[in-house]
């Protein structure tokens, strides 16, 4: 099977879906209009609520939802064969992920930029909201601690990437300051910024930075302390000073990386060397339902709802921008996942280096994916992609070392963006929860940020090696997809209150509830059999919370006795300027 033809078919399906289904959702289901003032204008504060051009919000949104997810997930998922993984990353984004992301964004901008957790309290009940907050806090708590660890590990794996990743921060601050001054051409600044970034990428190939031990602390711990400090400061800064320009730069970096990958695919068009379907990989769990949990980002992921209703909704300049930002970003992430699958199932066949020599063709895939254990570590997950991607990029005449450095910077930059955004969103969550419980003293920006970073550090460092969050990692995938099903529940509840057709969200919600519950039951059973009573018990508790929320939601929604308060969905019926303030 030719990899180029497969990728082209997938990309064509995304384009058709955006032009047809996306437009249908925008006009017929959500009724997006530009004569409604968005929270970015109505609540503009120069810190979190900042009206922004849609391409800049797209850059922030996409790089925040992507992280390493659409790379790691598909890189593992192909262990069941290329066909199931490819079908899921095409149909999943179109019929579940895009409506999940876009719907979360829309209901948030129509409720003053509140999170999906806060909105579900208004559409269903305060008790369901509080239970939802528990799931959201748990998700973000793990994400922040884990991504600090992932970035620290990646810095050790790819020291060539360190210079470029940190150089990006002053470049982004410079761009942000220029844009805030009102006398700047964003296109020119972007060209300068990206040029400086890639000069740093090349320089980093010759100037790798390796962190030494500091006061007896390992390099990983030192990096994690630096990253937590950075994330706390960045999340409290005005969104258009650092987060927006950094993510905008990263979006350009992504476009370049994807262009290089696609260009390499066009030139090399390697055949798929992986089997179409592998029913029983050695040591792997059942394909159903675990494929839908392992491949989350790239198809549908609960974390996306937190980004949509956490940061992106506070920056949207016009209501109709939700189609491009929400629906478009999810399809674009699906396209990235397709390229990852091509790299891991076709590019890898051009040759991978092992201790026993270089393997090519089907032997390369079989060697790397010999068992679940061999393919399920961070190094193994990323090496399959990086090796395959570098093989394709080198056919464009780029040296292998530079190609690997580009991919390393690309991966670490995305992981850093997710860390930034997750920290900011957790701060919002803590503030909303504190206000709801009347704990005003900790609802402010600085106290909430300190709690966010402090709790994540406590989780990370309680084990002494920075890997404390790994204790909870075995349940993260299921919790993340549980969050996706609950976000779809929130969108469905909103549509019910608005007398809109729920056929676009109800089947997606039911599918996610079934697959997630199925996976969580299997996961809990395995953990209890291994006598891991802590995680097994936590999995059972999470299942119980899910059942409670779904049951109460069904009872309330089926009666349809409660409507959203008028002020929750009320707009100032004035035209929004077609240009953004920033």
XYZ file of C-alpha atoms in Angstrom:
582
model
C 0.000 0.000 0.000
C 1.397 3.388 -1.042
C 1.673 5.777 1.915
C 1.306 8.929 -0.196
C -2.000 7.821 -1.717
C -3.388 6.899 1.709
C -2.370 10.246 3.220
C -3.833 12.182 0.270
C -7.191 10.401 0.642
C -7.283 11.231 4.372
C -6.469 14.905 3.783
C -9.167 15.137 1.103
C -11.755 13.732 3.532
C -10.798 16.367 6.130
C -11.227 19.181 3.601
C -14.643 17.913 2.476
C -15.731 17.499 6.107
C -14.746 21.083 6.959
C -16.574 22.493 3.945
C -19.762 20.487 4.514
C -20.271 19.122 8.013
C -18.405 21.991 9.656
C -20.553 24.564 7.855
C -23.703 22.639 8.806
C -22.745 22.696 12.493
C -21.804 26.363 12.332
C -25.007 27.565 10.668
C -27.737 25.056 11.481
C -26.804 23.633 14.882
C -25.017 26.477 16.690
C -26.265 29.388 14.578
C -22.984 31.297 14.813
C -23.386 35.016 14.090
C -21.071 37.993 14.130
C -23.596 40.410 15.638
C -23.031 38.884 19.051
C -20.308 40.265 21.257
C -17.850 37.642 22.457
C -16.487 37.548 26.032
C -13.095 38.686 24.706
C -14.700 42.078 23.954
C -17.353 42.231 26.649
C -15.030 41.205 29.498
C -11.765 42.490 28.055
C -9.153 42.810 30.818
C -5.805 42.660 28.999
C -4.786 39.543 30.963
C -7.047 36.611 30.034
C -9.813 38.196 27.945
C -8.100 39.606 24.865
C -9.794 39.886 21.412
C -7.461 38.222 18.935
C -7.307 37.488 15.221
C -8.546 34.022 14.398
C -5.267 32.789 12.881
C -3.440 33.693 16.107
C -6.099 31.966 18.241
C -5.867 28.989 15.890
C -2.120 28.845 16.516
C -2.630 28.958 20.274
C -5.472 26.457 20.243
C -3.841 23.938 17.952
C -0.454 23.887 19.647
C -2.148 23.633 23.062
C -4.370 20.671 22.184
C -1.630 18.878 20.252
C 1.312 18.566 22.631
C 2.881 15.134 22.214
C -0.537 13.450 22.121
C -1.068 13.101 18.345
C 2.470 11.738 18.119
C 2.639 9.350 21.056
C -0.892 7.941 20.707
C -0.717 6.926 17.028
C 2.890 5.763 17.490
C 1.573 3.209 19.999
C -1.769 2.550 18.310
C -0.225 1.167 15.117
C 0.793 -1.905 17.124
C -2.708 -3.167 16.180
C -1.971 -2.433 12.516
C -2.121 0.649 10.325
C -5.771 0.278 9.261
C -7.566 0.583 12.650
C -5.343 3.505 13.659
C -5.905 5.310 10.354
C -9.674 4.775 10.340
C -9.925 6.143 13.909
C -7.855 9.276 13.215
C -10.018 10.049 10.169
C -13.539 9.270 11.396
C -12.860 10.191 15.044
C -11.941 13.858 14.422
C -14.722 14.422 11.885
C -17.671 12.917 13.763
C -16.598 13.171 17.429
C -13.478 15.251 18.055
C -14.403 18.302 15.976
C -17.925 18.626 17.386
C -16.458 18.085 20.869
C -13.894 20.870 20.451
C -16.112 23.304 18.559
C -19.107 22.675 20.819
C -17.057 23.273 23.980
C -15.782 26.526 22.492
C -19.249 27.737 21.468
C -21.037 27.037 24.757
C -18.179 28.730 26.598
C -18.295 31.953 24.553
C -22.051 32.019 25.165
C -21.492 31.751 28.909
C -18.903 34.475 29.549
C -15.929 32.236 28.764
C -16.735 29.835 31.610
C -15.377 26.279 31.653
C -17.462 23.270 30.606
C -17.568 22.291 34.280
C -19.223 25.581 35.230
C -21.650 25.383 32.314
C -22.734 21.841 33.142
C -23.761 23.149 36.555
C -26.179 25.546 34.871
C -27.537 23.149 32.273
C -27.882 20.172 34.656
C -27.168 20.761 38.365
C -24.585 22.231 40.785
C -23.861 18.750 42.158
C -22.937 17.436 38.715
C -20.775 20.527 38.282
C -18.844 19.787 41.473
C -18.319 16.161 40.450
C -17.165 17.361 37.033
C -14.686 19.706 38.696
C -13.152 16.710 40.488
C -12.513 14.980 37.144
C -11.160 18.182 35.561
C -8.831 18.919 38.477
C -7.527 15.343 38.448
C -6.896 15.490 34.704
C -5.004 18.797 34.808
C -3.130 17.840 37.972
C -1.691 14.821 36.182
C -1.086 16.705 32.910
C 0.980 19.477 34.523
C 3.146 17.099 36.559
C 3.579 14.613 33.701
C 4.404 17.184 31.021
C 7.055 18.796 33.214
C 8.597 15.326 33.503
C 8.212 14.612 29.763
C 9.928 17.850 28.767
C 12.762 17.218 31.238
C 13.236 13.723 29.784
C 13.113 15.047 26.225
C 15.759 17.648 27.050
C 17.977 14.744 28.108
C 17.125 12.710 25.011
C 17.517 15.613 22.577
C 19.990 18.149 24.042
C 20.217 19.668 20.547
C 16.688 20.996 21.019
C 17.295 22.865 24.293
C 18.740 26.071 22.817
C 15.931 26.594 20.308
C 13.165 25.829 22.824
C 14.389 28.425 25.329
C 15.359 31.008 22.680
C 11.710 30.937 21.609
C 10.643 32.615 24.870
C 12.458 35.978 24.405
C 11.465 35.945 20.721
C 7.818 35.480 21.720
C 8.052 38.226 24.364
C 9.517 40.594 21.777
C 6.708 39.825 19.318
C 4.090 40.148 22.056
C 5.423 43.536 23.159
C 5.502 44.778 19.562
C 1.919 43.671 18.913
C 0.688 45.187 22.190
C 2.248 48.522 21.183
C -0.108 48.614 18.190
C 2.619 49.458 15.681
C 3.594 46.095 14.313
C 3.108 43.991 11.206
C 2.321 40.497 12.431
C 3.419 38.863 9.175
C 6.837 40.539 9.265
C 7.276 39.716 12.948
C 6.336 36.091 12.285
C 8.878 35.773 9.482
C 11.608 37.270 11.687
C 10.602 35.094 14.641
C 10.532 31.838 12.667
C 13.858 32.706 10.995
C 15.480 33.276 14.396
C 13.924 30.018 15.640
C 15.473 27.976 12.842
C 18.836 29.687 13.213
C 18.655 28.482 16.836
C 17.640 24.997 15.612
C 20.740 24.788 13.436
C 22.943 26.302 16.152
C 21.562 23.816 18.669
C 22.767 20.978 16.470
C 26.312 22.180 17.139
C 25.714 23.478 20.676
C 23.794 20.791 22.574
C 22.981 21.760 26.148
C 23.179 19.054 28.794
C 22.017 19.908 32.290
C 24.522 18.876 35.010
C 23.646 17.871 38.525
C 22.954 20.894 40.744
C 23.266 20.608 44.536
C 22.991 16.856 44.192
C 19.776 17.047 42.183
C 19.594 15.011 38.985
C 19.333 16.855 35.634
C 15.671 15.799 35.336
C 14.807 17.299 38.731
C 16.649 20.538 37.928
C 14.807 20.894 34.621
C 11.482 20.179 36.310
C 12.036 22.880 38.946
C 12.866 25.378 36.188
C 9.812 24.310 34.174
C 7.408 24.604 37.121
C 8.728 28.089 37.889
C 8.400 29.092 34.237
C 4.870 27.643 33.908
C 3.693 29.516 37.001
C 5.052 32.855 35.762
C 3.846 32.330 32.178
C 0.310 31.360 33.241
C -0.101 34.559 35.274
C 1.203 36.876 32.533
C -1.093 38.637 30.026
C -2.106 36.035 27.459
C -1.071 38.197 24.487
C 2.410 38.904 25.852
C 3.816 35.373 25.924
C 1.276 32.563 25.427
C -0.239 33.860 22.180
C 3.000 34.810 20.375
C 4.776 31.661 21.530
C 1.935 29.457 20.323
C 1.745 31.437 17.088
C 5.441 30.769 16.501
C 4.892 27.115 17.315
C 2.058 26.948 14.800
C 4.472 28.137 12.102
C 6.990 25.601 13.303
C 4.297 22.954 13.016
C 3.421 24.003 9.458
C 7.083 23.780 8.483
C 7.501 20.382 10.153
C 4.339 19.031 8.518
C 5.401 20.468 5.154
C 8.767 18.731 5.502
C 7.063 15.470 6.434
C 4.619 15.705 3.544
C 7.395 16.756 1.150
C 9.433 13.752 2.252
C 6.360 11.579 1.767
C 5.911 12.910 -1.773
C 9.561 12.330 -2.696
C 10.028 8.961 -1.000
C 6.386 7.693 -1.043
C 7.507 4.617 0.908
C 5.214 1.588 0.961
C 3.421 0.668 4.171
C 5.528 -2.078 5.780
C 3.201 -2.728 8.739
C 0.379 -5.286 8.566
C -3.095 -3.791 8.027
C -4.470 -5.445 11.177
C -2.673 -7.212 14.032
C -5.298 -8.876 16.211
C -3.131 -10.099 19.098
C 0.147 -8.184 19.521
C 2.346 -9.777 22.176
C 1.444 -8.454 25.620
C -0.959 -5.802 24.291
C -4.474 -5.281 25.636
C -7.487 -5.874 23.403
C -7.778 -3.539 20.416
C -11.366 -2.837 21.423
C -11.772 -0.653 23.418
C -8.156 0.331 24.127
C -7.455 1.702 20.642
C -9.924 4.524 21.425
C -8.140 5.314 24.683
C -4.540 5.005 23.451
C -5.192 7.250 20.421
C -6.905 10.230 22.063
C -5.316 13.401 20.683
C -5.579 13.018 16.939
C -9.150 11.672 17.251
C -10.915 13.018 20.372
C -9.507 14.067 23.733
C -11.143 15.477 26.838
C -8.222 17.854 27.352
C -9.334 19.727 24.225
C -12.589 20.767 25.923
C -10.547 22.364 28.694
C -8.519 24.367 26.181
C -11.620 25.382 24.199
C -13.500 26.604 27.269
C -10.429 27.624 29.251
C -8.233 29.863 27.121
C -9.450 29.964 23.505
C -12.986 31.130 24.358
C -11.528 34.155 26.137
C -9.638 35.237 23.006
C -12.179 34.681 20.224
C -12.747 37.924 18.339
C -15.885 36.856 16.473
C -18.372 34.086 17.108
C -17.976 32.612 13.618
C -14.242 32.124 14.284
C -15.263 29.083 16.357
C -15.547 27.016 13.163
C -11.957 27.695 12.094
C -10.481 27.480 15.593
C -12.470 24.573 17.034
C -13.480 22.391 14.090
C -10.459 23.287 11.955
C -7.870 22.660 14.671
C -9.227 19.179 15.375
C -9.077 18.204 11.698
C -5.571 19.636 11.450
C -4.537 17.550 14.440
C -6.001 14.524 12.687
C -3.808 15.358 9.670
C -0.764 15.418 11.946
C -1.761 12.013 13.343
C -2.003 10.672 9.769
C 1.562 11.834 9.062
C 2.732 10.204 12.318
C 1.124 6.922 11.251
C 2.844 7.169 7.857
C 6.198 7.773 9.567
C 5.734 4.817 11.949
C 4.408 2.344 9.383
C 6.131 3.435 6.147
C 9.008 5.814 6.927
C 10.360 3.380 9.484
C 10.787 0.847 6.670
C 13.479 3.031 5.095
C 15.742 1.962 7.956
C 16.044 2.083 11.744
C 19.277 1.739 13.668
C 19.447 -0.936 16.355
C 22.215 -2.471 18.424
C 22.193 -5.414 16.015
C 22.486 -3.232 12.916
C 20.108 -1.447 10.562
C 16.700 -2.977 9.879
C 14.651 -2.106 6.798
C 11.238 -2.943 5.332
C 8.792 -5.076 7.297
C 11.664 -6.248 9.544
C 12.079 -2.674 10.803
C 8.425 -2.484 11.883
C 8.414 -6.010 13.318
C 11.605 -5.300 15.246
C 10.323 -2.112 16.826
C 6.790 -3.357 17.488
C 7.740 -6.886 18.538
C 5.680 -6.565 21.718
C 3.644 -4.114 23.782
C 6.565 -3.693 26.184
C 9.003 -2.810 23.379
C 6.717 -0.112 21.952
C 5.214 1.341 25.139
C 7.951 3.529 26.652
C 8.345 7.242 25.930
C 11.668 6.665 24.162
C 10.224 3.851 22.062
C 7.097 5.829 21.192
C 9.024 8.867 20.019
C 11.911 6.998 18.372
C 9.555 5.222 15.953
C 8.189 8.571 14.803
C 11.495 10.445 14.798
C 13.346 7.672 12.953
C 10.593 7.348 10.356
C 10.174 11.121 9.995
C 13.930 11.695 9.657
C 14.092 8.999 6.971
C 11.464 10.835 4.915
C 12.880 14.330 5.483
C 16.413 13.308 4.455
C 15.071 12.497 0.981
C 14.664 16.282 0.589
C 18.424 16.709 0.916
C 18.402 17.725 4.600
C 21.029 16.079 6.778
C 19.817 13.426 9.194
C 21.157 15.284 12.260
C 19.336 18.486 11.291
C 16.157 16.508 10.559
C 16.270 14.869 13.990
C 16.938 18.244 15.665
C 13.953 19.798 13.852
C 11.700 16.976 15.008
C 13.107 17.176 18.553
C 12.441 20.930 18.814
C 8.999 20.405 17.304
C 8.040 17.780 19.914
C 9.487 19.620 22.931
C 7.929 22.948 21.880
C 4.510 21.345 21.662
C 4.928 19.682 25.038
C 5.951 23.038 26.548
C 2.867 24.720 25.062
C 0.634 22.101 26.660
C 2.353 22.676 30.018
C 1.791 26.461 29.739
C -1.853 26.123 28.767
C -2.697 23.396 31.298
C -1.247 25.517 34.121
C -3.316 28.531 33.068
C -6.488 26.436 32.729
C -5.991 24.836 36.155
C -5.715 28.340 37.562
C -9.114 29.159 35.990
C -10.595 25.937 37.374
C -9.394 26.669 40.905
C -10.701 30.250 40.658
C -14.136 29.126 39.434
C -14.390 26.440 42.095
C -13.265 28.830 44.839
C -15.822 31.431 43.771
C -18.561 28.788 43.660
C -17.668 27.676 47.203
C -17.314 31.312 48.356
C -13.564 30.995 49.065
C -12.764 34.413 47.652
C -9.250 34.591 49.112
C -7.900 31.878 46.839
C -9.861 32.787 43.701
C -7.446 35.530 42.635
C -4.896 35.087 39.866
C -1.795 34.809 42.083
C -3.219 32.547 44.850
C -4.816 30.233 42.272
C -1.549 30.055 40.324
C 0.412 29.193 43.478
C -2.053 26.405 44.320
C -1.858 25.103 40.746
C 1.927 24.904 40.659
C 2.256 23.815 44.274
C -0.101 20.838 43.942
C 1.541 19.718 40.697
C 4.998 19.925 42.280
C 3.764 17.966 45.287
C 2.515 15.209 42.988
C 5.697 15.176 40.924
C 8.215 15.236 43.767
C 6.556 13.105 46.410
C 8.445 10.078 45.065
C 11.759 11.935 45.290
C 12.697 11.471 41.619
C 10.161 13.747 39.913
C 8.159 10.760 38.682
C 5.422 10.862 41.281
C 2.742 11.526 38.661
C 3.639 8.224 37.012
C 1.750 6.625 39.895
C -1.483 7.975 38.403
C -0.459 7.687 34.748
C -1.999 4.198 34.192
C -5.487 5.685 34.654
C -4.878 8.961 32.802
C -5.981 7.769 29.361
C -9.336 6.541 30.622
C -9.876 9.666 32.757
C -9.082 11.854 29.748
C -11.625 10.065 27.561
C -14.151 10.117 30.403
C -13.750 13.887 30.385
C -14.451 13.881 26.629
C -17.694 11.967 27.150
C -18.752 14.402 29.894
C -17.916 17.407 27.705
C -20.135 15.893 24.996
C -22.802 15.509 27.695
C -22.483 19.220 28.477
C -22.823 20.157 24.794
C -25.826 17.825 24.420
C -27.495 19.374 27.465
C -26.961 22.834 26.003
C -28.499 21.812 22.679
C -31.488 20.270 24.458
C -32.141 23.545 26.281
C -31.923 25.374 22.969
C -34.252 22.912 21.220
C -31.515 21.979 18.750
C -30.964 18.627 17.042
C -28.803 16.463 19.321
C -28.162 13.780 16.699
C -24.719 15.335 16.160
C -23.643 14.914 19.787
C -25.725 12.170 21.412
C -24.310 9.217 19.393
C -20.779 10.567 19.909
C -21.378 10.855 23.662
C -22.822 7.339 23.873
C -19.873 5.906 21.915
C -17.369 7.626 24.201
C -19.222 6.561 27.362
C -19.308 2.920 26.239
C -15.674 2.675 25.099
C -14.334 4.617 28.086
C -16.353 2.630 30.641
C -15.316 -0.608 28.941
C -11.649 0.390 29.119
C -11.916 1.586 32.723
C -13.541 -1.667 33.838
C -10.766 -3.657 32.152
C -8.113 -1.381 33.597
C -9.578 -1.563 37.119
C -9.796 -5.348 36.899
C -6.141 -5.633 35.840
C -4.981 -3.263 38.576
C -6.882 -5.124 41.269
C -5.507 -8.452 40.007
C -2.017 -6.943 40.340
C -2.965 -5.980 43.914
C -2.597 -2.301 43.061
C -5.516 -1.436 45.289
C -4.869 2.318 45.220
C -5.190 2.749 41.449
C -7.756 -0.017 41.178
C -9.877 1.647 43.827
C -9.422 5.060 42.188
C -10.577 3.581 38.871
C -13.674 2.104 40.520
C -14.370 5.444 42.238
C -14.043 7.274 38.909
C -16.487 4.839 37.310
C -18.912 5.455 40.168
C -18.619 9.237 39.689
C -19.296 8.809 35.987
C -22.367 6.666 36.637
C -23.638 9.191 39.196
C -23.216 12.155 36.839
C -24.782 10.372 33.869
C -27.747 9.105 35.902
C -28.504 12.482 37.448
C -28.067 14.184 34.079
C -30.453 11.749 32.403
C -33.129 12.290 35.049
C -32.904 16.069 34.869
C -32.611 16.374 31.093
C -35.420 13.908 30.424
C -37.792 16.097 32.457
C -36.662 19.251 30.650
C -37.990 21.344 33.549
C -35.019 23.646 33.945
C -33.957 26.243 31.387
C -30.676 28.136 31.283
C -31.075 31.474 33.037
C -31.467 34.277 30.461
C -28.273 36.013 31.503
C -26.212 32.860 30.832
C -26.883 33.025 27.105
C -27.519 36.714 26.611
C -25.525 38.847 24.226
C -25.047 42.452 23.457
C -26.558 42.606 19.967
C -23.902 44.877 18.494
C -21.615 44.270 15.578
C -18.144 43.025 16.442
C -15.299 44.643 14.465
C -13.967 42.381 11.721
C -10.430 43.117 12.844
C -8.993 42.119 16.200
C -7.602 44.521 18.759
C -4.422 42.437 18.880
